[in-house]
mmCIF file of C-alpha atoms and ligand atoms in Angstrom:
data_model
loop_
_atom_site.group_PDB
_atom_site.id
_atom_site.type_symbol
_atom_site.label_atom_id
_atom_site.label_comp_id
_atom_site.label_asym_id
_atom_site.label_seq_id
_atom_site.Cartn_x
_atom_site.Cartn_y
_atom_site.Cartn_z
ATOM 1 C CA MET A 10 -15.474 13.696 10.748
ATOM 2 C CA LEU A 11 -13.507 14.447 13.906
ATOM 3 C CA SER A 12 -15.382 14.990 17.171
ATOM 4 C CA SER A 13 -15.099 18.265 19.122
ATOM 5 C CA GLN A 14 -13.343 16.254 21.813
ATOM 6 C CA ILE A 15 -10.504 15.186 19.530
ATOM 7 C CA ILE A 16 -10.267 18.646 17.972
ATOM 8 C CA SER A 17 -9.879 20.181 21.473
ATOM 9 C CA TYR A 18 -7.177 17.645 22.176
ATOM 10 C CA LEU A 19 -5.375 18.431 18.910
ATOM 11 C CA ARG A 20 -5.338 22.144 19.846
ATOM 12 C CA THR A 21 -2.995 21.258 22.685
ATOM 13 C CA GLU A 22 -0.630 19.264 20.433
ATOM 14 C CA ARG A 23 2.419 20.327 18.445
ATOM 15 C CA THR A 24 1.863 19.938 14.690
ATOM 16 C CA PRO A 25 2.355 18.558 12.103
ATOM 17 C CA LEU A 26 1.312 15.066 13.126
ATOM 18 C CA TYR A 27 -0.494 11.980 11.901
ATOM 19 C CA LEU A 28 -3.696 11.171 13.722
ATOM 20 C CA TYR A 29 -4.818 7.527 13.579
ATOM 21 C CA ASP A 30 -8.369 6.489 14.365
ATOM 22 C CA MET A 31 -7.777 3.049 15.863
ATOM 23 C CA ASP A 32 -11.480 2.287 16.016
ATOM 24 C CA LEU A 33 -11.802 2.827 12.253
ATOM 25 C CA LEU A 34 -8.672 0.747 11.668
ATOM 26 C CA ARG A 35 -10.224 -2.148 13.608
ATOM 27 C CA ARG A 36 -13.526 -1.847 11.752
ATOM 28 C CA THR A 37 -11.622 -1.932 8.467
ATOM 29 C CA LEU A 38 -9.559 -4.951 9.475
ATOM 30 C CA GLN A 39 -12.680 -6.685 10.718
ATOM 31 C CA SER A 40 -14.430 -6.082 7.418
ATOM 32 C CA ALA A 41 -11.437 -7.317 5.367
ATOM 33 C CA THR A 42 -11.081 -10.383 7.575
ATOM 34 C CA ALA A 43 -14.760 -11.310 7.332
ATOM 35 C CA ALA A 44 -14.907 -10.780 3.561
ATOM 36 C CA SER A 45 -11.731 -12.780 2.837
ATOM 37 C CA ALA A 46 -12.583 -15.584 5.284
ATOM 38 C CA GLN A 47 -15.774 -16.238 3.360
ATOM 39 C CA TYR A 48 -13.626 -17.708 0.577
ATOM 40 C CA GLY A 49 -10.706 -18.898 2.686
ATOM 41 C CA TYR A 50 -8.458 -16.214 1.167
ATOM 42 C CA LYS A 51 -5.211 -15.258 2.949
ATOM 43 C CA VAL A 52 -4.283 -11.603 3.228
ATOM 44 C CA HIS A 53 -0.774 -10.230 3.699
ATOM 45 C CA TYR A 54 -0.496 -6.619 4.802
ATOM 46 C CA ALA A 55 1.761 -4.610 2.455
ATOM 47 C CA LEU A 56 3.999 -3.137 5.118
ATOM 48 C CA LYS A 57 5.229 -0.390 2.819
ATOM 49 C CA ALA A 58 1.894 1.402 3.175
ATOM 50 C CA ASN A 59 2.517 2.208 6.836
ATOM 51 C CA PHE A 60 5.059 0.626 9.172
ATOM 52 C CA ASP A 61 4.027 2.515 12.303
ATOM 53 C CA PRO A 62 4.484 -0.068 15.098
ATOM 54 C CA VAL A 63 1.102 0.577 16.726
ATOM 55 C CA ILE A 64 -0.705 0.123 13.409
ATOM 56 C CA VAL A 65 1.307 -2.976 12.527
ATOM 57 C CA ASP A 66 0.682 -4.525 15.926
ATOM 58 C CA CYS A 67 -3.058 -4.061 15.492
ATOM 59 C CA ILE A 68 -2.942 -5.643 12.023
ATOM 60 C CA ARG A 69 -1.017 -8.639 13.351
ATOM 61 C CA GLU A 70 -3.697 -9.267 15.962
ATOM 62 C CA TYR A 71 -6.205 -9.876 13.159
ATOM 63 C CA GLY A 72 -4.107 -12.716 11.744
ATOM 64 C CA PHE A 73 -2.808 -11.063 8.575
ATOM 65 C CA GLY A 74 0.635 -11.967 7.228
ATOM 66 C CA THR A 75 2.992 -9.378 5.717
ATOM 67 C CA ASP A 76 4.130 -8.492 2.231
ATOM 68 C CA CYS A 77 7.661 -7.085 2.309
ATOM 69 C CA VAL A 78 9.794 -5.276 -0.257
ATOM 70 C CA SER A 79 13.135 -5.116 1.519
ATOM 71 C CA GLY A 80 15.255 -7.152 3.890
ATOM 72 C CA ASN A 81 14.502 -4.583 6.583
ATOM 73 C CA GLU A 82 10.774 -5.110 6.120
ATOM 74 C CA VAL A 83 11.267 -8.879 6.433
ATOM 75 C CA ARG A 84 13.309 -8.355 9.617
ATOM 76 C CA TYR A 85 10.779 -5.869 11.012
ATOM 77 C CA SER A 86 7.876 -8.256 10.348
ATOM 78 C CA ILE A 87 9.578 -10.973 12.340
ATOM 79 C CA GLU A 88 10.533 -8.563 15.138
ATOM 80 C CA CYS A 89 6.894 -7.454 15.276
ATOM 81 C CA GLY A 90 5.863 -11.055 15.913
ATOM 82 C CA PHE A 91 4.725 -12.264 12.493
ATOM 83 C CA ASP A 92 5.594 -15.861 11.861
ATOM 84 C CA PRO A 93 8.056 -16.266 8.929
ATOM 85 C CA SER A 94 5.512 -18.637 7.371
ATOM 86 C CA GLN A 95 3.218 -15.573 6.974
ATOM 87 C CA VAL A 96 5.843 -13.412 5.257
ATOM 88 C CA VAL A 97 6.212 -12.890 1.510
ATOM 89 C CA TYR A 98 9.139 -10.959 0.069
ATOM 90 C CA ALA A 99 8.352 -9.187 -3.188
ATOM 91 C CA GLY A 100 11.003 -6.540 -3.899
ATOM 92 C CA VAL A 101 11.756 -5.846 -7.564
ATOM 93 C CA GLY A 102 15.471 -5.617 -6.718
ATOM 94 C CA LYS A 103 16.699 -7.770 -3.852
ATOM 95 C CA THR A 104 20.369 -7.666 -2.813
ATOM 96 C CA ASP A 105 22.284 -10.872 -2.098
ATOM 97 C CA GLU A 106 22.418 -9.957 1.609
ATOM 98 C CA GLU A 107 18.665 -9.437 1.724
ATOM 99 C CA ILE A 108 18.040 -12.729 -0.072
ATOM 100 C CA GLU A 109 20.317 -14.618 2.279
ATOM 101 C CA PHE A 110 18.639 -13.094 5.328
ATOM 102 C CA ALA A 111 15.162 -14.039 4.063
ATOM 103 C CA VAL A 112 16.313 -17.545 3.018
ATOM 104 C CA ARG A 113 17.580 -18.122 6.557
ATOM 105 C CA GLN A 114 14.216 -17.060 8.014
ATOM 106 C CA GLY A 115 12.346 -19.703 5.996
ATOM 107 C CA ILE A 116 9.708 -17.262 4.754
ATOM 108 C CA PHE A 117 6.493 -18.354 3.035
ATOM 109 C CA ALA A 118 7.707 -17.276 -0.414
ATOM 110 C CA PHE A 119 9.991 -15.027 -2.387
ATOM 111 C CA ASN A 120 8.030 -13.338 -5.122
ATOM 112 C CA CYS A 121 10.699 -13.610 -7.780
ATOM 113 C CA GLU A 122 10.874 -10.942 -10.498
ATOM 114 C CA SER A 123 13.330 -12.302 -13.095
ATOM 115 C CA ARG A 124 15.051 -15.450 -14.348
ATOM 116 C CA GLN A 125 18.341 -14.083 -13.111
ATOM 117 C CA GLU A 126 16.926 -13.508 -9.615
ATOM 118 C CA LEU A 127 15.713 -17.108 -9.633
ATOM 119 C CA GLN A 128 19.278 -18.303 -10.276
ATOM 120 C CA VAL A 129 20.610 -16.115 -7.461
ATOM 121 C CA ILE A 130 18.008 -17.301 -4.931
ATOM 122 C CA ASN A 131 18.823 -20.891 -5.927
ATOM 123 C CA HIS A 132 22.551 -20.268 -5.495
ATOM 124 C CA ILE A 133 22.197 -18.565 -2.099
ATOM 125 C CA ALA A 134 19.744 -21.175 -0.790
ATOM 126 C CA GLY A 135 22.277 -23.825 -1.852
ATOM 127 C CA GLN A 136 25.013 -22.072 0.120
ATOM 128 C CA VAL A 137 22.755 -21.881 3.155
ATOM 129 C CA GLY A 138 21.931 -25.554 2.672
ATOM 130 C CA THR A 139 18.197 -25.207 2.254
ATOM 131 C CA VAL A 140 15.430 -25.063 -0.323
ATOM 132 C CA ALA A 141 13.650 -21.702 -0.736
ATOM 133 C CA ASN A 142 9.987 -21.383 -1.659
ATOM 134 C CA VAL A 143 9.458 -19.171 -4.676
ATOM 135 C CA ALA A 144 6.418 -17.704 -6.368
ATOM 136 C CA LEU A 145 7.050 -16.365 -9.852
ATOM 137 C CA ARG A 146 5.916 -12.770 -10.262
ATOM 138 C CA LEU A 147 4.525 -12.748 -13.758
ATOM 139 C CA ASN A 148 3.790 -9.572 -15.634
ATOM 140 C CA PRO A 149 0.276 -10.175 -16.981
ATOM 141 C CA ASP A 150 0.136 -7.024 -19.156
ATOM 142 C CA VAL A 151 -3.106 -5.683 -17.692
ATOM 143 C CA ASP A 152 -3.791 -1.937 -17.609
ATOM 144 C CA PRO A 153 -4.843 -1.052 -14.030
ATOM 145 C CA MET A 154 -6.371 2.279 -15.146
ATOM 146 C CA THR A 155 -4.699 4.212 -12.383
ATOM 147 C CA HIS A 156 -1.921 6.846 -12.151
ATOM 148 C CA THR A 157 1.051 5.813 -14.306
ATOM 149 C CA HIS A 158 3.474 6.152 -11.375
ATOM 150 C CA ILE A 159 1.648 3.382 -9.514
ATOM 151 C CA SER A 160 0.934 1.080 -12.485
ATOM 152 C CA THR A 161 3.056 -2.052 -12.382
ATOM 153 C CA GLY A 162 1.445 -4.766 -14.467
ATOM 154 C CA GLN A 163 1.848 -3.585 -18.051
ATOM 155 C CA ALA A 164 4.229 -5.114 -20.589
ATOM 156 C CA ASP A 165 6.613 -2.158 -20.669
ATOM 157 C CA SER A 166 7.388 -2.042 -16.968
ATOM 158 C CA LYS A 167 10.302 -2.987 -14.732
ATOM 159 C CA PHE A 168 8.159 -5.414 -12.752
ATOM 160 C CA GLY A 169 7.741 -9.124 -13.028
ATOM 161 C CA ILE A 170 8.798 -11.816 -15.470
ATOM 162 C CA SER A 171 7.627 -11.330 -19.034
ATOM 163 C CA TYR A 172 5.015 -13.903 -20.006
ATOM 164 C CA LYS A 173 7.044 -14.263 -23.202
ATOM 165 C CA GLU A 174 9.822 -15.842 -21.143
ATOM 166 C CA ILE A 175 7.868 -18.525 -19.362
ATOM 167 C CA ASP A 176 8.817 -21.320 -21.782
ATOM 168 C CA GLN A 177 12.473 -20.642 -21.156
ATOM 169 C CA LEU A 178 11.821 -20.264 -17.449
ATOM 170 C CA ALA A 179 10.128 -23.633 -17.233
ATOM 171 C CA ALA A 180 13.069 -25.272 -18.950
ATOM 172 C CA GLU A 181 15.442 -23.715 -16.426
ATOM 173 C CA THR A 182 13.585 -24.355 -13.187
ATOM 174 C CA GLY A 183 14.075 -28.100 -13.492
ATOM 175 C CA THR A 184 17.817 -27.638 -12.982
ATOM 176 C CA LEU A 185 17.511 -25.452 -9.874
ATOM 177 C CA ASN A 186 17.576 -27.816 -6.914
ATOM 178 C CA ASN A 187 17.500 -25.274 -4.110
ATOM 179 C CA ILE A 188 14.237 -23.610 -4.996
ATOM 180 C CA ARG A 189 10.718 -24.952 -4.987
ATOM 181 C CA ILE A 190 8.196 -23.168 -7.242
ATOM 182 C CA THR A 191 5.192 -22.976 -4.936
ATOM 183 C CA GLY A 192 3.138 -20.279 -6.572
ATOM 184 C CA ILE A 193 2.599 -17.529 -9.093
ATOM 185 C CA HIS A 194 2.302 -13.872 -8.135
ATOM 186 C CA PHE A 195 0.784 -10.772 -9.723
ATOM 187 C CA HIS A 196 0.512 -7.128 -8.720
ATOM 188 C CA ILE A 197 -0.708 -4.786 -11.423
ATOM 189 C CA GLY A 198 -0.938 -1.454 -9.622
ATOM 190 C CA SER A 199 -2.367 0.547 -6.775
ATOM 191 C CA GLN A 200 -5.444 2.736 -6.110
ATOM 192 C CA ILE A 201 -7.497 0.725 -8.614
ATOM 193 C CA THR A 202 -11.089 1.893 -8.586
ATOM 194 C CA GLU A 203 -12.293 0.352 -11.859
ATOM 195 C CA MET A 204 -13.327 -3.031 -10.481
ATOM 196 C CA ARG A 205 -13.487 -4.643 -13.958
ATOM 197 C CA VAL A 206 -9.678 -4.395 -13.988
ATOM 198 C CA PHE A 207 -9.631 -7.224 -11.442
ATOM 199 C CA GLU A 208 -11.824 -9.307 -13.759
ATOM 200 C CA TYR A 209 -9.310 -8.794 -16.581
ATOM 201 C CA LEU A 210 -6.554 -9.800 -14.179
ATOM 202 C CA CYS A 211 -8.408 -13.017 -13.290
ATOM 203 C CA ARG A 212 -8.667 -13.977 -16.956
ATOM 204 C CA ARG A 213 -4.903 -13.617 -17.426
ATOM 205 C CA VAL A 214 -4.225 -15.468 -14.185
ATOM 206 C CA ASN A 215 -6.469 -18.362 -15.249
ATOM 207 C CA THR A 216 -4.558 -18.765 -18.502
ATOM 208 C CA LEU A 217 -1.171 -18.637 -16.812
ATOM 209 C CA TYR A 218 -2.257 -20.961 -13.985
ATOM 210 C CA GLU A 219 -3.415 -23.481 -16.555
ATOM 211 C CA TRP A 220 -0.133 -23.153 -18.414
ATOM 212 C CA PHE A 221 1.788 -24.133 -15.280
ATOM 213 C CA THR A 222 -0.502 -26.932 -14.129
ATOM 214 C CA ASP A 223 -0.532 -28.405 -17.662
ATOM 215 C CA ARG A 224 3.223 -28.722 -17.342
ATOM 216 C CA GLY A 225 3.032 -30.555 -14.043
ATOM 217 C CA TYR A 226 3.661 -27.705 -11.615
ATOM 218 C CA GLU A 227 1.787 -28.162 -8.362
ATOM 219 C CA LEU A 228 1.062 -24.599 -7.366
ATOM 220 C CA SER A 229 0.168 -24.393 -3.697
ATOM 221 C CA HIS A 230 -0.807 -20.740 -3.997
ATOM 222 C CA VAL A 231 -1.668 -17.910 -6.344
ATOM 223 C CA ASN A 232 -0.954 -14.405 -5.059
ATOM 224 C CA LEU A 233 -3.009 -11.600 -6.591
ATOM 225 C CA GLY A 234 -1.123 -8.701 -4.981
ATOM 226 C CA GLY A 235 -2.934 -5.604 -3.779
ATOM 227 C CA GLY A 236 -4.323 -2.519 -5.404
ATOM 228 C CA LEU A 237 -7.865 -2.075 -4.118
ATOM 229 C CA GLY A 238 -8.599 1.651 -4.281
ATOM 230 C CA ILE A 239 -10.209 3.829 -1.630
ATOM 231 C CA ASP A 240 -12.382 6.956 -1.670
ATOM 232 C CA TYR A 241 -10.158 10.044 -1.423
ATOM 233 C CA ASP A 242 -13.019 12.384 -2.399
ATOM 234 C CA ASP A 243 -15.576 11.445 0.229
ATOM 235 C CA PRO A 244 -13.827 9.573 3.037
ATOM 236 C CA ASP A 245 -16.417 10.473 5.678
ATOM 237 C CA ASN A 246 -19.121 8.614 3.762
ATOM 238 C CA ASN A 247 -16.937 5.722 2.603
ATOM 239 C CA PRO A 248 -14.551 5.010 5.447
ATOM 240 C CA VAL A 249 -14.384 1.233 4.876
ATOM 241 C CA PRO A 250 -13.452 -0.014 1.372
ATOM 242 C CA ALA A 251 -15.613 -2.449 -0.565
ATOM 243 C CA PHE A 252 -13.793 -5.629 0.488
ATOM 244 C CA GLY A 253 -16.880 -7.794 -0.127
ATOM 245 C CA GLU A 254 -17.201 -6.645 -3.732
ATOM 246 C CA TYR A 255 -13.447 -7.012 -4.264
ATOM 247 C CA PHE A 256 -13.108 -10.600 -3.026
ATOM 248 C CA ASP A 257 -16.376 -11.605 -4.755
ATOM 249 C CA ILE A 258 -14.822 -10.666 -8.109
ATOM 250 C CA PHE A 259 -12.013 -13.147 -7.563
ATOM 251 C CA ALA A 260 -14.362 -15.818 -6.253
ATOM 252 C CA ARG A 261 -16.497 -15.483 -9.390
ATOM 253 C CA ASN A 262 -13.706 -15.213 -11.943
ATOM 254 C CA LEU A 263 -10.688 -17.195 -10.799
ATOM 255 C CA ARG A 264 -10.398 -20.769 -12.009
ATOM 256 C CA VAL A 265 -7.829 -22.475 -9.842
ATOM 257 C CA GLY A 266 -7.794 -25.898 -8.237
ATOM 258 C CA SER A 267 -9.213 -26.334 -4.741
ATOM 259 C CA ALA A 268 -5.799 -27.320 -3.377
ATOM 260 C CA THR A 269 -4.398 -23.933 -4.397
ATOM 261 C CA GLU A 270 -4.613 -21.186 -1.770
ATOM 262 C CA ILE A 271 -5.435 -17.648 -2.876
ATOM 263 C CA HIS A 272 -3.348 -14.865 -1.333
ATOM 264 C CA PHE A 273 -3.571 -11.073 -1.487
ATOM 265 C CA GLU A 274 -1.258 -8.231 -0.491
ATOM 266 C CA LEU A 275 -3.359 -5.293 0.597
ATOM 267 C CA GLY A 276 -1.840 -2.045 1.784
ATOM 268 C CA ARG A 277 -3.767 1.151 1.116
ATOM 269 C CA SER A 278 -7.225 -0.344 1.581
ATOM 270 C CA LEU A 279 -6.361 -1.555 5.101
ATOM 271 C CA VAL A 280 -4.814 1.626 6.501
ATOM 272 C CA GLY A 281 -5.582 4.547 4.174
ATOM 273 C CA GLN A 282 -8.730 5.896 5.769
ATOM 274 C CA CYS A 283 -7.730 5.574 9.421
ATOM 275 C CA GLY A 284 -5.033 8.259 9.136
ATOM 276 C CA GLU A 285 -5.330 12.047 8.832
ATOM 277 C CA PHE A 286 -2.455 14.471 8.479
ATOM 278 C CA ILE A 287 -2.971 17.362 10.882
ATOM 279 C CA SER A 288 -1.170 20.672 10.526
ATOM 280 C CA ARG A 289 -1.712 24.350 11.397
ATOM 281 C CA VAL A 290 -2.025 27.436 9.257
ATOM 282 C CA LEU A 291 1.153 29.440 9.649
ATOM 283 C CA PHE A 292 0.323 32.360 7.373
ATOM 284 C CA THR A 293 -2.294 33.541 4.947
ATOM 285 C CA LYS A 294 -1.796 36.037 2.115
ATOM 286 C CA VAL A 295 -3.070 37.075 -1.288
ATOM 287 C CA ASN A 296 -0.677 36.480 -4.225
ATOM 288 C CA SER A 297 -0.135 38.734 -7.255
ATOM 289 C CA ALA A 298 -2.794 36.840 -9.184
ATOM 290 C CA GLY A 299 -5.286 37.851 -6.502
ATOM 291 C CA LYS A 300 -5.590 34.311 -5.073
ATOM 292 C CA ASN A 301 -5.705 33.447 -1.390
ATOM 293 C CA VAL A 302 -2.757 31.382 -0.224
ATOM 294 C CA ALA A 303 -2.654 29.526 3.096
ATOM 295 C CA LEU A 304 0.676 28.102 4.233
ATOM 296 C CA LEU A 305 0.648 25.143 6.588
ATOM 297 C CA ASP A 306 3.314 24.013 9.029
ATOM 298 C CA GLY A 307 3.203 20.614 7.265
ATOM 299 C CA SER A 308 4.699 19.942 3.851
ATOM 300 C CA MET A 309 5.586 17.404 1.181
ATOM 301 C CA THR A 310 8.215 16.052 3.573
ATOM 302 C CA GLU A 311 5.443 14.553 5.704
ATOM 303 C CA LEU A 312 2.881 13.880 2.959
ATOM 304 C CA ILE A 313 4.380 13.655 -0.523
ATOM 305 C CA ARG A 314 1.440 12.160 -2.430
ATOM 306 C CA PRO A 315 0.052 15.467 -3.806
ATOM 307 C CA ALA A 316 3.538 16.536 -4.966
ATOM 308 C CA LEU A 317 4.493 13.162 -6.419
ATOM 309 C CA TYR A 318 1.279 11.882 -7.967
ATOM 310 C CA GLN A 319 -0.850 15.036 -8.150
ATOM 311 C CA ALA A 320 -3.002 13.170 -5.626
ATOM 312 C CA ARG A 321 -6.091 14.930 -4.307
ATOM 313 C CA HIS A 322 -6.925 14.464 -0.628
ATOM 314 C CA ALA A 323 -10.014 15.941 1.017
ATOM 315 C CA ILE A 324 -9.015 18.866 3.243
ATOM 316 C CA GLU A 325 -10.954 20.289 6.176
ATOM 317 C CA ASN A 326 -10.537 23.444 8.240
ATOM 318 C CA LEU A 327 -11.136 22.067 11.735
ATOM 319 C CA ASP A 328 -11.578 25.590 13.129
ATOM 320 C CA GLY A 329 -13.754 26.942 10.341
ATOM 321 C CA SER A 330 -17.214 26.424 11.792
ATOM 322 C CA GLY A 331 -19.559 29.308 10.955
ATOM 323 C CA ARG A 332 -17.062 31.186 8.780
ATOM 324 C CA PRO A 333 -17.746 32.236 5.154
ATOM 325 C CA GLN A 334 -16.231 30.131 2.364
ATOM 326 C CA ALA A 335 -13.197 31.323 0.430
ATOM 327 C CA GLU A 336 -11.038 29.790 -2.278
ATOM 328 C CA TYR A 337 -7.448 28.815 -1.434
ATOM 329 C CA THR A 338 -4.167 27.506 -2.656
ATOM 330 C CA ILE A 339 -2.901 25.407 0.257
ATOM 331 C CA GLY A 340 0.888 25.200 0.385
ATOM 332 C CA GLY A 341 3.497 23.595 2.596
ATOM 333 C CA THR A 342 6.745 25.008 3.985
ATOM 334 C CA VAL A 343 9.163 23.601 1.373
ATOM 335 C CA CYS A 344 10.607 25.916 -1.315
ATOM 336 C CA GLU A 345 9.201 23.949 -4.230
ATOM 337 C CA SER A 346 6.025 24.714 -6.118
ATOM 338 C CA SER A 347 5.131 21.025 -6.097
ATOM 339 C CA ASP A 348 4.750 21.354 -2.307
ATOM 340 C CA THR A 349 1.121 22.358 -2.777
ATOM 341 C CA PHE A 350 -1.688 20.308 -1.249
ATOM 342 C CA ALA A 351 -4.546 21.901 -3.190
ATOM 343 C CA ARG A 352 -5.437 24.712 -5.575
ATOM 344 C CA ASN A 353 -8.739 26.575 -5.961
ATOM 345 C CA LEU A 354 -10.100 24.755 -2.938
ATOM 346 C CA SER A 355 -13.163 26.218 -1.285
ATOM 347 C CA LEU A 356 -12.980 26.081 2.529
ATOM 348 C CA PRO A 357 -14.347 28.042 5.478
ATOM 349 C CA GLU A 358 -12.008 31.044 5.783
ATOM 350 C CA LEU A 359 -8.568 30.072 7.083
ATOM 351 C CA GLN A 360 -6.810 32.082 9.775
ATOM 352 C CA ARG A 361 -3.353 31.829 11.304
ATOM 353 C CA GLY A 362 -3.329 29.033 13.895
ATOM 354 C CA ASP A 363 -6.286 27.099 12.451
ATOM 355 C CA LEU A 364 -5.983 23.319 12.486
ATOM 356 C CA VAL A 365 -6.248 21.722 9.047
ATOM 357 C CA SER A 366 -6.862 18.050 8.392
ATOM 358 C CA ILE A 367 -5.697 16.374 5.190
ATOM 359 C CA LYS A 368 -7.680 13.155 5.073
ATOM 360 C CA THR A 369 -7.102 9.626 3.869
ATOM 361 C CA ALA A 370 -3.421 9.865 4.759
ATOM 362 C CA GLY A 371 -2.949 6.558 6.593
ATOM 363 C CA ALA A 372 -1.363 4.831 3.590
ATOM 364 C CA TYR A 373 1.844 6.050 1.936
ATOM 365 C CA GLY A 374 1.811 9.115 4.195
ATOM 366 C CA ALA A 375 4.113 8.736 7.201
ATOM 367 C CA ALA A 376 5.795 5.804 5.442
ATOM 368 C CA MET A 377 7.039 8.089 2.655
ATOM 369 C CA ALA A 378 8.100 10.974 4.901
ATOM 370 C CA SER A 379 11.602 12.350 4.371
ATOM 371 C CA ARG A 380 13.982 14.637 6.204
ATOM 372 C CA TYR A 381 14.333 17.017 3.245
ATOM 373 C CA ASN A 382 15.028 20.554 4.489
ATOM 374 C CA MET A 383 16.139 18.818 7.711
ATOM 375 C CA HIS A 384 12.532 18.539 8.797
ATOM 376 C CA ASP A 385 11.772 16.240 11.704
ATOM 377 C CA LEU A 386 9.881 13.078 10.830
ATOM 378 C CA PRO A 387 6.181 13.485 11.694
ATOM 379 C CA ARG A 388 4.808 12.384 15.046
ATOM 380 C CA ALA A 389 1.832 10.059 15.452
ATOM 381 C CA VAL A 390 -1.152 10.256 17.781
ATOM 382 C CA TYR A 391 -3.562 7.336 18.172
ATOM 383 C CA TRP A 392 -7.204 7.957 18.874
ATOM 384 C CA GLU A 393 -9.386 5.216 20.297
ATOM 385 C CA GLY A 394 -12.704 6.628 19.084
ATOM 386 C CA GLU A 395 -15.517 8.305 20.995
HETATM 387 N N1 LIG B 406 2.126 -5.862 -3.517
HETATM 388 C C1 LIG B 406 3.122 -5.289 -4.224
HETATM 389 C C2 LIG B 406 4.073 -6.155 -4.918
HETATM 390 C C3 LIG B 406 3.206 -3.890 -4.300
HETATM 391 O O1 LIG B 406 4.181 -3.341 -5.004
HETATM 392 C C4 LIG B 406 2.252 -3.090 -3.621
HETATM 393 C C5 LIG B 406 2.317 -1.634 -3.680
HETATM 394 C C6 LIG B 406 1.249 -3.727 -2.875
HETATM 395 C C7 LIG B 406 1.207 -5.119 -2.858
HETATM 396 C C8 LIG B 406 0.198 -2.979 -2.106
HETATM 397 O O2 LIG B 406 -0.636 -2.262 -2.956
HETATM 398 P P1 LIG B 406 -1.902 -1.460 -2.358
HETATM 399 O O3 LIG B 406 -2.910 -2.489 -1.831
HETATM 400 O O4 LIG B 406 -1.417 -0.554 -1.295
HETATM 401 O O5 LIG B 406 -2.425 -0.715 -3.527
HETATM 402 N N2 LIG B 406 3.137 5.284 -2.908
HETATM 403 C C9 LIG B 406 2.025 5.097 -3.827
HETATM 404 C C10 LIG B 406 1.587 3.652 -3.868
HETATM 405 C C11 LIG B 406 2.702 2.719 -4.259
HETATM 406 C C12 LIG B 406 2.277 1.267 -4.254
HETATM 407 C C13 LIG B 406 3.473 0.396 -4.420
HETATM 408 N N3 LIG B 406 3.195 -1.010 -4.389
HETATM 409 C C14 LIG B 406 0.882 6.019 -3.423
HETATM 410 O O6 LIG B 406 1.022 6.793 -2.477
HETATM 411 O O7 LIG B 406 -0.165 6.035 -4.086
#
């Protein structure tokens, strides 16, 4: 819930913009740090969720590493002051140039997605004259019970190495002298709210971990990826995700040796709730079906989640106090029907010029913005709390 002070401030600002509550971000990071430290778990921030430099700088101060999915993300992490030993590189398709760059940085680990990629990393590391640390991203075939577009850990997916190939893989790794298998990696999907999914994941991980240790691999780490879901329906009452419950599940269910570190790659849960997308009502009208339509000056070019995943975000009329409720279709400026933030949404009556907040937009909001329709990229405003 935004204070009247911040709303007055927003009235003076050009929209659309992303508003970040830095106090909430710090409380979230604090909570994640405390909950993970209890078990000695290491957390990498999945940079793809939001690479805003102010946000990233704050995350670095709490001691997180980064999880990168491109050479540019690896470079950016290092430019932002993360130590290469805190950086993991997990892209499903890495180019030779990106691999060489990351090899030269001496990152903590490549999360390798195929046998062929393993050969290429080995070859490039050999050319550079070094040995690269690699964690094998295994596809555990676990249903994350989330939107299909953000499910990554099922058998029929482009991600990870099939568990059916691990015999062959083990036979091959012995001949690759420029890589060191230091870990195994998993990431089954995002916005996971069914916590038992993480229990199922642990069971698969335990079996695969045992398979590797039985064959003499000394795994220095197991990386469980990210995926912890957040509350899009009621963000005001659940601003900080259940990190305690999340890490407890792994502590209770994982069976790995005490010399093996446990790593995570959290994105959404660290930054999702601290960001709101703020725009203004440009026009209101009634369509031929008799429904109220409100058109915002923001669109899918700044926040694509509703268009891409049919995602529902809580929406608030920041100027609606005391007005009667009405039902709206809330649209953006782009000439595509998918550019609709909500349908049949009951809100205090909207008028031209009203400020509208679309909540829980700190993750995969600004980071996924595009210049479609030659729109400007969205601005950011940082709020330090009351
Ligand atoms: N690790 C890997 C290998 C990943 O692919 C991802 C996210 C993460 C970690 C972080 O997952 P998180 O903790 O944020 O769930 N754009 C979509 C989400 C895509 C997630 C892609 N991978 C959305 O807006 O819902």
